[in-house]
């Protein structure tokens, strides 16, 4: 029998070689799901608390102000499933609201980190009477997952934190289509998205959010190399790579890169990966959405937007959409 750890190692190795073993002059890449080993998950939780990273506190404020409105709009008993739940720090606001509308709530968080899910389950069951937690350890992009539907309940799927912005438009559509395949017509999706620069949001605000003064995001970015060293016996010299965060206006996205500070060669499973000085590994995109782009995304994945909630500054959107 193949162990899960062996399957994960194979997936990490395949992703690393596919992304780094490219012809000279082509962009090297690593998929953002590689960030989320145990240390990476903890570092991301720290990112959400730094002053520059407005996304988490802005989305939390929207939930705090409108959680009851969301369940009034749903108008049915639901089981709540969440993609990429992590420690479910913000989700508690929604779960607490759900218990005001129904006696029992089944919460089904899905995440790659068993530690984060254990932490979430212990905290939620302790703090919110009426919650039952059924976690699944899975990568919702690459692994199979399942959703339980209690009799007479609709499914409310949560995909919050602007995580959908990590994917290209084609990939994002695929993620939401896969989720739609787990739902029935009349089920719902609550999607959190960061919005494109505008009247109250500047490019400099965005760049600071992805390159905080304390260096937490830099540590998070570089941790992907630490993971490859540990899991694949690679020999990245982490100190010879620098974190870079840049705004790509044409693609409406923030990009994170790891820049090689000098010419060097790295070994992975017997393969040699050469880096020129200044060459980068593109590790993450964070797309910023317009209203039109969101409408197109929902409809291409089998959803119809029902209602949108924004912060006062119009920097972030929480959209409730129906599966059709």
Short mmCIF file of C-alpha atoms in Angstrom, two decimals:
data_model
loop_
_atom_site.label_atom_id
_atom_site.label_comp_id
_atom_site.label_asym_id
_atom_site.label_seq_id
_atom_site.Cartn_x
_atom_site.Cartn_y
_atom_site.Cartn_z
CA UNK A 1 0.00 0.00 0.00
CA UNK A 2 1.31 3.48 -0.88
CA UNK A 3 1.41 5.78 2.15
CA UNK A 4 -0.18 9.24 1.97
CA UNK A 5 3.19 10.79 2.80
CA UNK A 6 4.71 9.04 -0.23
CA UNK A 7 1.93 10.35 -2.47
CA UNK A 8 2.46 13.86 -1.15
CA UNK A 9 6.20 13.66 -1.71
CA UNK A 10 5.62 12.54 -5.28
CA UNK A 11 3.25 15.46 -5.84
CA UNK A 12 5.79 17.93 -4.40
CA UNK A 13 8.58 16.45 -6.52
CA UNK A 14 6.48 16.55 -9.69
CA UNK A 15 5.49 20.16 -9.06
CA UNK A 16 9.07 21.23 -8.31
CA UNK A 17 10.61 19.59 -11.37
CA UNK A 18 7.83 20.72 -13.72
CA UNK A 19 8.13 24.28 -12.52
CA UNK A 20 11.91 24.61 -12.26
CA UNK A 21 13.25 22.39 -15.06
CA UNK A 22 12.34 24.78 -17.87
CA UNK A 23 14.42 25.94 -20.86
CA UNK A 24 16.83 28.83 -20.31
CA UNK A 25 15.01 32.14 -20.51
CA UNK A 26 11.61 30.75 -19.54
CA UNK A 27 10.02 31.73 -16.22
CA UNK A 28 10.61 29.28 -13.38
CA UNK A 29 7.56 28.73 -11.18
CA UNK A 30 6.41 26.95 -8.05
CA UNK A 31 2.72 26.45 -7.30
CA UNK A 32 1.39 28.35 -4.26
CA UNK A 33 -0.06 25.19 -2.70
CA UNK A 34 3.55 24.30 -1.84
CA UNK A 35 3.56 27.16 0.69
CA UNK A 36 1.26 25.34 3.05
CA UNK A 37 3.27 22.86 5.03
CA UNK A 38 2.85 23.21 8.80
CA UNK A 39 5.30 26.10 9.13
CA UNK A 40 3.91 27.83 6.06
CA UNK A 41 0.38 27.64 7.44
CA UNK A 42 1.53 29.23 10.70
CA UNK A 43 3.42 31.94 8.83
CA UNK A 44 0.34 32.76 6.81
CA UNK A 45 -1.66 33.16 10.01
CA UNK A 46 1.01 35.65 11.12
CA UNK A 47 0.74 37.51 7.80
CA UNK A 48 -2.96 38.07 8.40
CA UNK A 49 -2.10 40.00 11.58
CA UNK A 50 0.57 42.39 10.22
CA UNK A 51 -0.58 46.02 9.87
CA UNK A 52 -0.01 46.19 6.11
CA UNK A 53 -2.16 43.15 5.30
CA UNK A 54 -5.59 44.76 5.22
CA UNK A 55 -7.37 41.83 3.53
CA UNK A 56 -8.09 39.69 6.59
CA UNK A 57 -9.29 42.42 8.92
CA UNK A 58 -11.40 43.98 6.14
CA UNK A 59 -13.13 40.69 5.32
CA UNK A 60 -13.58 40.00 9.05
CA UNK A 61 -15.28 43.39 9.45
CA UNK A 62 -17.68 42.56 6.61
CA UNK A 63 -18.58 39.28 8.32
CA UNK A 64 -19.00 41.04 11.64
CA UNK A 65 -21.39 43.57 10.12
CA UNK A 66 -23.34 41.29 7.76
CA UNK A 67 -23.21 37.67 9.00
CA UNK A 68 -26.90 37.69 9.93
CA UNK A 69 -27.76 39.25 6.56
CA UNK A 70 -26.01 36.36 4.81
CA UNK A 71 -28.15 33.73 6.56
CA UNK A 72 -31.32 35.77 6.13
CA UNK A 73 -30.55 35.83 2.41
CA UNK A 74 -30.04 32.05 2.36
CA UNK A 75 -33.42 31.39 4.00
CA UNK A 76 -32.76 27.68 4.56
CA UNK A 77 -30.95 25.37 6.96
CA UNK A 78 -27.42 24.73 5.73
CA UNK A 79 -24.34 22.66 6.32
CA UNK A 80 -21.24 24.80 5.91
CA UNK A 81 -18.20 23.52 4.00
CA UNK A 82 -15.00 25.52 3.62
CA UNK A 83 -12.15 25.18 1.14
CA UNK A 84 -8.71 26.02 2.57
CA UNK A 85 -10.10 26.51 6.05
CA UNK A 86 -6.81 26.78 7.95
CA UNK A 87 -7.57 27.55 11.61
CA UNK A 88 -10.98 29.00 10.62
CA UNK A 89 -10.20 32.22 12.50
CA UNK A 90 -12.76 34.33 10.61
CA UNK A 91 -15.21 31.51 9.97
CA UNK A 92 -16.30 31.52 13.60
CA UNK A 93 -18.22 34.75 12.95
CA UNK A 94 -20.28 33.00 10.28
CA UNK A 95 -20.75 29.80 12.28
CA UNK A 96 -21.88 31.75 15.32
CA UNK A 97 -24.44 33.55 13.14
CA UNK A 98 -25.61 30.22 11.69
CA UNK A 99 -26.50 28.95 15.16
CA UNK A 100 -28.89 31.87 15.54
CA UNK A 101 -30.88 30.54 12.58
CA UNK A 102 -30.74 26.77 13.18
CA UNK A 103 -30.28 24.54 16.19
CA UNK A 104 -27.37 22.42 14.94
CA UNK A 105 -24.69 23.25 12.37
CA UNK A 106 -22.39 20.77 10.65
CA UNK A 107 -19.14 22.45 9.60
CA UNK A 108 -16.91 20.62 7.08
CA UNK A 109 -13.49 22.32 6.81
CA UNK A 110 -11.04 21.11 4.15
CA UNK A 111 -7.34 21.93 4.40
CA UNK A 112 -3.89 20.44 3.77
CA UNK A 113 -2.80 21.05 7.38
CA UNK A 114 -4.06 18.50 9.91
CA UNK A 115 -2.63 20.65 12.69
CA UNK A 116 -4.63 23.70 11.59
CA UNK A 117 -7.81 21.63 11.32
CA UNK A 118 -7.31 20.15 14.79
CA UNK A 119 -6.82 23.64 16.20
CA UNK A 120 -9.92 24.92 14.41
CA UNK A 121 -12.11 22.02 15.55
CA UNK A 122 -11.04 22.29 19.20
CA UNK A 123 -11.61 26.04 19.29
CA UNK A 124 -14.97 26.06 17.49
CA UNK A 125 -16.52 23.22 19.48
CA UNK A 126 -15.40 24.92 22.70
CA UNK A 127 -16.62 28.39 21.77
CA UNK A 128 -19.82 27.81 19.74
CA UNK A 129 -22.51 25.52 21.19
CA UNK A 130 -24.37 23.60 18.51
CA UNK A 131 -21.40 23.19 16.16
CA UNK A 132 -20.25 19.78 14.95
CA UNK A 133 -16.97 19.74 13.01
CA UNK A 134 -16.11 17.08 10.41
CA UNK A 135 -12.66 18.01 9.03
CA UNK A 136 -10.98 16.57 5.94
CA UNK A 137 -7.23 16.71 5.31
CA UNK A 138 -6.97 17.29 1.57
CA UNK A 139 -5.59 19.63 -1.05
CA UNK A 140 -8.85 20.79 -2.64
CA UNK A 141 -6.99 21.52 -5.92
CA UNK A 142 -5.22 18.19 -6.39
CA UNK A 143 -7.05 15.72 -4.10
CA UNK A 144 -10.50 14.19 -4.01
CA UNK A 145 -12.77 15.47 -1.27
CA UNK A 146 -16.40 14.85 -0.35
CA UNK A 147 -19.22 16.87 1.20
CA UNK A 148 -21.88 15.47 3.52
CA UNK A 149 -25.44 16.76 3.14
CA UNK A 150 -27.71 16.30 6.18
CA UNK A 151 -31.30 15.54 5.24
CA UNK A 152 -33.23 18.66 4.32
CA UNK A 153 -30.14 20.91 4.28
CA UNK A 154 -28.57 23.04 1.59
CA UNK A 155 -24.79 23.34 1.32
CA UNK A 156 -23.16 26.72 1.86
CA UNK A 157 -19.60 26.52 0.54
CA UNK A 158 -17.12 29.08 1.83
CA UNK A 159 -14.09 30.13 -0.15
CA UNK A 160 -12.89 33.20 1.67
CA UNK A 161 -9.69 35.15 2.27
CA UNK A 162 -9.34 36.02 -1.43
CA UNK A 163 -7.72 32.60 -1.93
CA UNK A 164 -9.32 32.38 -5.38
CA UNK A 165 -7.00 35.22 -6.40
CA UNK A 166 -4.02 32.85 -6.26
CA UNK A 167 -5.20 31.20 -9.47
CA UNK A 168 -5.18 32.42 -13.06
CA UNK A 169 -8.65 33.12 -14.49
CA UNK A 170 -8.68 29.71 -16.20
CA UNK A 171 -7.48 27.92 -13.05
CA UNK A 172 -9.93 29.83 -10.85
CA UNK A 173 -12.80 28.76 -13.07
CA UNK A 174 -11.59 25.16 -12.76
CA UNK A 175 -11.47 25.35 -8.94
CA UNK A 176 -15.01 26.72 -8.75
CA UNK A 177 -16.31 24.27 -11.38
CA UNK A 178 -14.89 21.42 -9.31
CA UNK A 179 -16.66 22.80 -6.26
CA UNK A 180 -19.87 23.19 -8.30
CA UNK A 181 -19.67 19.49 -9.15
CA UNK A 182 -20.02 18.75 -5.41
CA UNK A 183 -23.16 20.89 -5.13
CA UNK A 184 -26.76 20.79 -6.26
CA UNK A 185 -28.76 23.56 -7.88
CA UNK A 186 -29.89 25.88 -5.09
CA UNK A 187 -26.79 25.40 -2.97
CA UNK A 188 -24.65 28.48 -2.39
CA UNK A 189 -21.11 29.79 -2.49
CA UNK A 190 -19.77 32.65 -0.36
CA UNK A 191 -16.65 33.99 -2.05
CA UNK A 192 -14.25 36.58 -0.62
CA UNK A 193 -12.26 38.59 -3.18
CA UNK A 194 -9.83 41.48 -3.02
CA UNK A 195 -10.68 44.27 -5.44
CA UNK A 196 -8.54 46.06 -8.01
CA UNK A 197 -6.92 49.42 -7.18
CA UNK A 198 -9.30 52.34 -7.32
CA UNK A 199 -10.35 55.47 -5.51
CA UNK A 200 -9.47 54.26 -2.01
CA UNK A 201 -6.84 51.62 -2.82
CA UNK A 202 -3.42 52.47 -4.22
CA UNK A 203 -0.75 50.28 -5.77
CA UNK A 204 1.60 51.19 -2.92
CA UNK A 205 -0.98 49.85 -0.44
CA UNK A 206 -1.06 46.58 -2.34
CA UNK A 207 2.72 46.28 -2.53
CA UNK A 208 3.06 46.89 1.21
CA UNK A 209 0.48 44.19 1.93
CA UNK A 210 2.73 41.64 0.19
CA UNK A 211 6.05 42.92 1.51
CA UNK A 212 5.48 43.85 5.15
CA UNK A 213 8.10 45.69 7.16
CA UNK A 214 8.50 42.84 9.66
CA UNK A 215 9.48 40.42 6.89
CA UNK A 216 6.79 37.84 7.66
CA UNK A 217 5.71 37.55 4.01
CA UNK A 218 9.34 37.22 2.95
CA UNK A 219 9.77 34.32 5.40
CA UNK A 220 6.55 32.75 4.10
CA UNK A 221 7.78 33.00 0.50
CA UNK A 222 11.22 31.59 1.27
CA UNK A 223 9.73 28.74 3.32
CA UNK A 224 8.83 27.01 0.06
CA UNK A 225 12.56 26.48 -0.51
CA UNK A 226 12.95 25.21 3.05
CA UNK A 227 10.20 22.71 2.33
CA UNK A 228 11.86 21.47 -0.86
CA UNK A 229 15.14 21.05 1.00
CA UNK A 230 13.44 19.03 3.74
CA UNK A 231 11.09 16.87 1.67
CA UNK A 232 13.15 16.37 -1.50
CA UNK A 233 16.71 16.60 -0.10
CA UNK A 234 17.27 19.64 -2.31
CA UNK A 235 20.15 22.02 -1.54
CA UNK A 236 18.71 25.51 -1.94
CA UNK A 237 20.79 28.14 -0.14
CA UNK A 238 17.81 30.10 1.13
CA UNK A 239 19.90 33.14 2.05
CA UNK A 240 20.90 33.49 -1.61
CA UNK A 241 17.29 34.22 -2.63
CA UNK A 242 15.37 37.44 -1.98
CA UNK A 243 11.63 38.03 -1.66
CA UNK A 244 10.14 40.31 -4.30
CA UNK A 245 6.53 41.61 -4.51
CA UNK A 246 5.46 43.53 -7.64
CA UNK A 247 2.20 44.82 -9.13
CA UNK A 248 1.41 43.61 -12.66
CA UNK A 249 -1.03 46.19 -14.03
CA UNK A 250 -1.73 44.34 -17.28
CA UNK A 251 -2.82 41.17 -15.48
CA UNK A 252 -4.42 42.98 -12.49
CA UNK A 253 -2.43 40.96 -10.00
CA UNK A 254 0.21 41.13 -7.31
CA UNK A 255 3.08 38.75 -7.96
CA UNK A 256 5.52 37.19 -5.52
CA UNK A 257 8.92 36.03 -6.72
CA UNK A 258 12.11 34.61 -5.23
CA UNK A 259 15.09 36.29 -6.89
CA UNK A 260 18.44 34.54 -7.14
CA UNK A 261 21.05 36.95 -5.78
CA UNK A 262 23.86 35.39 -7.81
CA UNK A 263 24.52 32.68 -10.39
CA UNK A 264 24.06 29.32 -8.71
CA UNK A 265 23.07 25.70 -9.24
CA UNK A 266 20.60 23.76 -7.10
CA UNK A 267 20.23 19.97 -7.02
CA UNK A 268 16.86 18.19 -6.70
CA UNK A 269 16.67 14.39 -6.93
CA UNK A 270 19.79 14.26 -9.06
CA UNK A 271 18.63 17.03 -11.38
CA UNK A 272 20.60 20.29 -11.72
CA UNK A 273 18.66 23.56 -11.77
CA UNK A 274 20.77 26.54 -12.87
CA UNK A 275 19.93 30.12 -11.88
CA UNK A 276 21.36 33.26 -13.41
CA UNK A 277 21.91 36.27 -11.20
CA UNK A 278 18.61 38.14 -10.95
CA UNK A 279 16.55 35.21 -12.27
CA UNK A 280 13.34 34.60 -10.35
CA UNK A 281 11.01 31.82 -9.33
CA UNK A 282 7.41 33.03 -9.67
CA UNK A 283 5.73 31.63 -6.55
CA UNK A 284 2.36 33.33 -6.29
CA UNK A 285 -0.20 35.51 -8.01
CA UNK A 286 -2.92 37.39 -6.20
CA UNK A 287 -5.46 38.61 -8.73
CA UNK A 288 -7.49 41.71 -7.89
CA UNK A 289 -11.00 41.74 -9.28
CA UNK A 290 -13.36 44.20 -10.91
CA UNK A 291 -17.13 43.70 -10.73
CA UNK A 292 -17.12 42.56 -14.35
CA UNK A 293 -14.37 40.00 -13.80
CA UNK A 294 -16.24 38.55 -10.83
CA UNK A 295 -19.47 38.25 -12.79
CA UNK A 296 -17.64 36.41 -15.57
CA UNK A 297 -15.91 34.06 -13.09
CA UNK A 298 -19.14 33.06 -11.36
CA UNK A 299 -21.10 32.43 -14.52
CA UNK A 300 -18.31 30.45 -16.19
CA UNK A 301 -18.21 28.11 -13.17
CA UNK A 302 -21.96 27.50 -12.87
CA UNK A 303 -22.97 30.13 -10.32
CA UNK A 304 -25.13 33.27 -10.39
CA UNK A 305 -24.27 36.14 -8.00
CA UNK A 306 -27.11 37.03 -5.61
CA UNK A 307 -25.78 39.71 -3.29
CA UNK A 308 -22.51 41.54 -2.63
CA UNK A 309 -21.24 43.09 0.60
CA UNK A 310 -18.32 45.55 0.60
CA UNK A 311 -16.34 47.44 3.20
CA UNK A 312 -16.85 51.20 3.38
CA UNK A 313 -13.74 51.85 1.32
CA UNK A 314 -14.79 49.44 -1.42
CA UNK A 315 -11.52 47.52 -1.18
CA UNK A 316 -12.93 44.02 -0.67
CA UNK A 317 -16.05 42.08 -1.73
CA UNK A 318 -17.93 39.18 -0.16
CA UNK A 319 -20.33 37.72 -2.73
CA UNK A 320 -23.12 35.21 -2.17
CA UNK A 321 -23.80 33.20 -5.33
CA UNK A 322 -26.25 30.39 -6.15
CA UNK A 323 -25.35 27.14 -7.89
CA UNK A 324 -27.39 26.77 -11.09
#
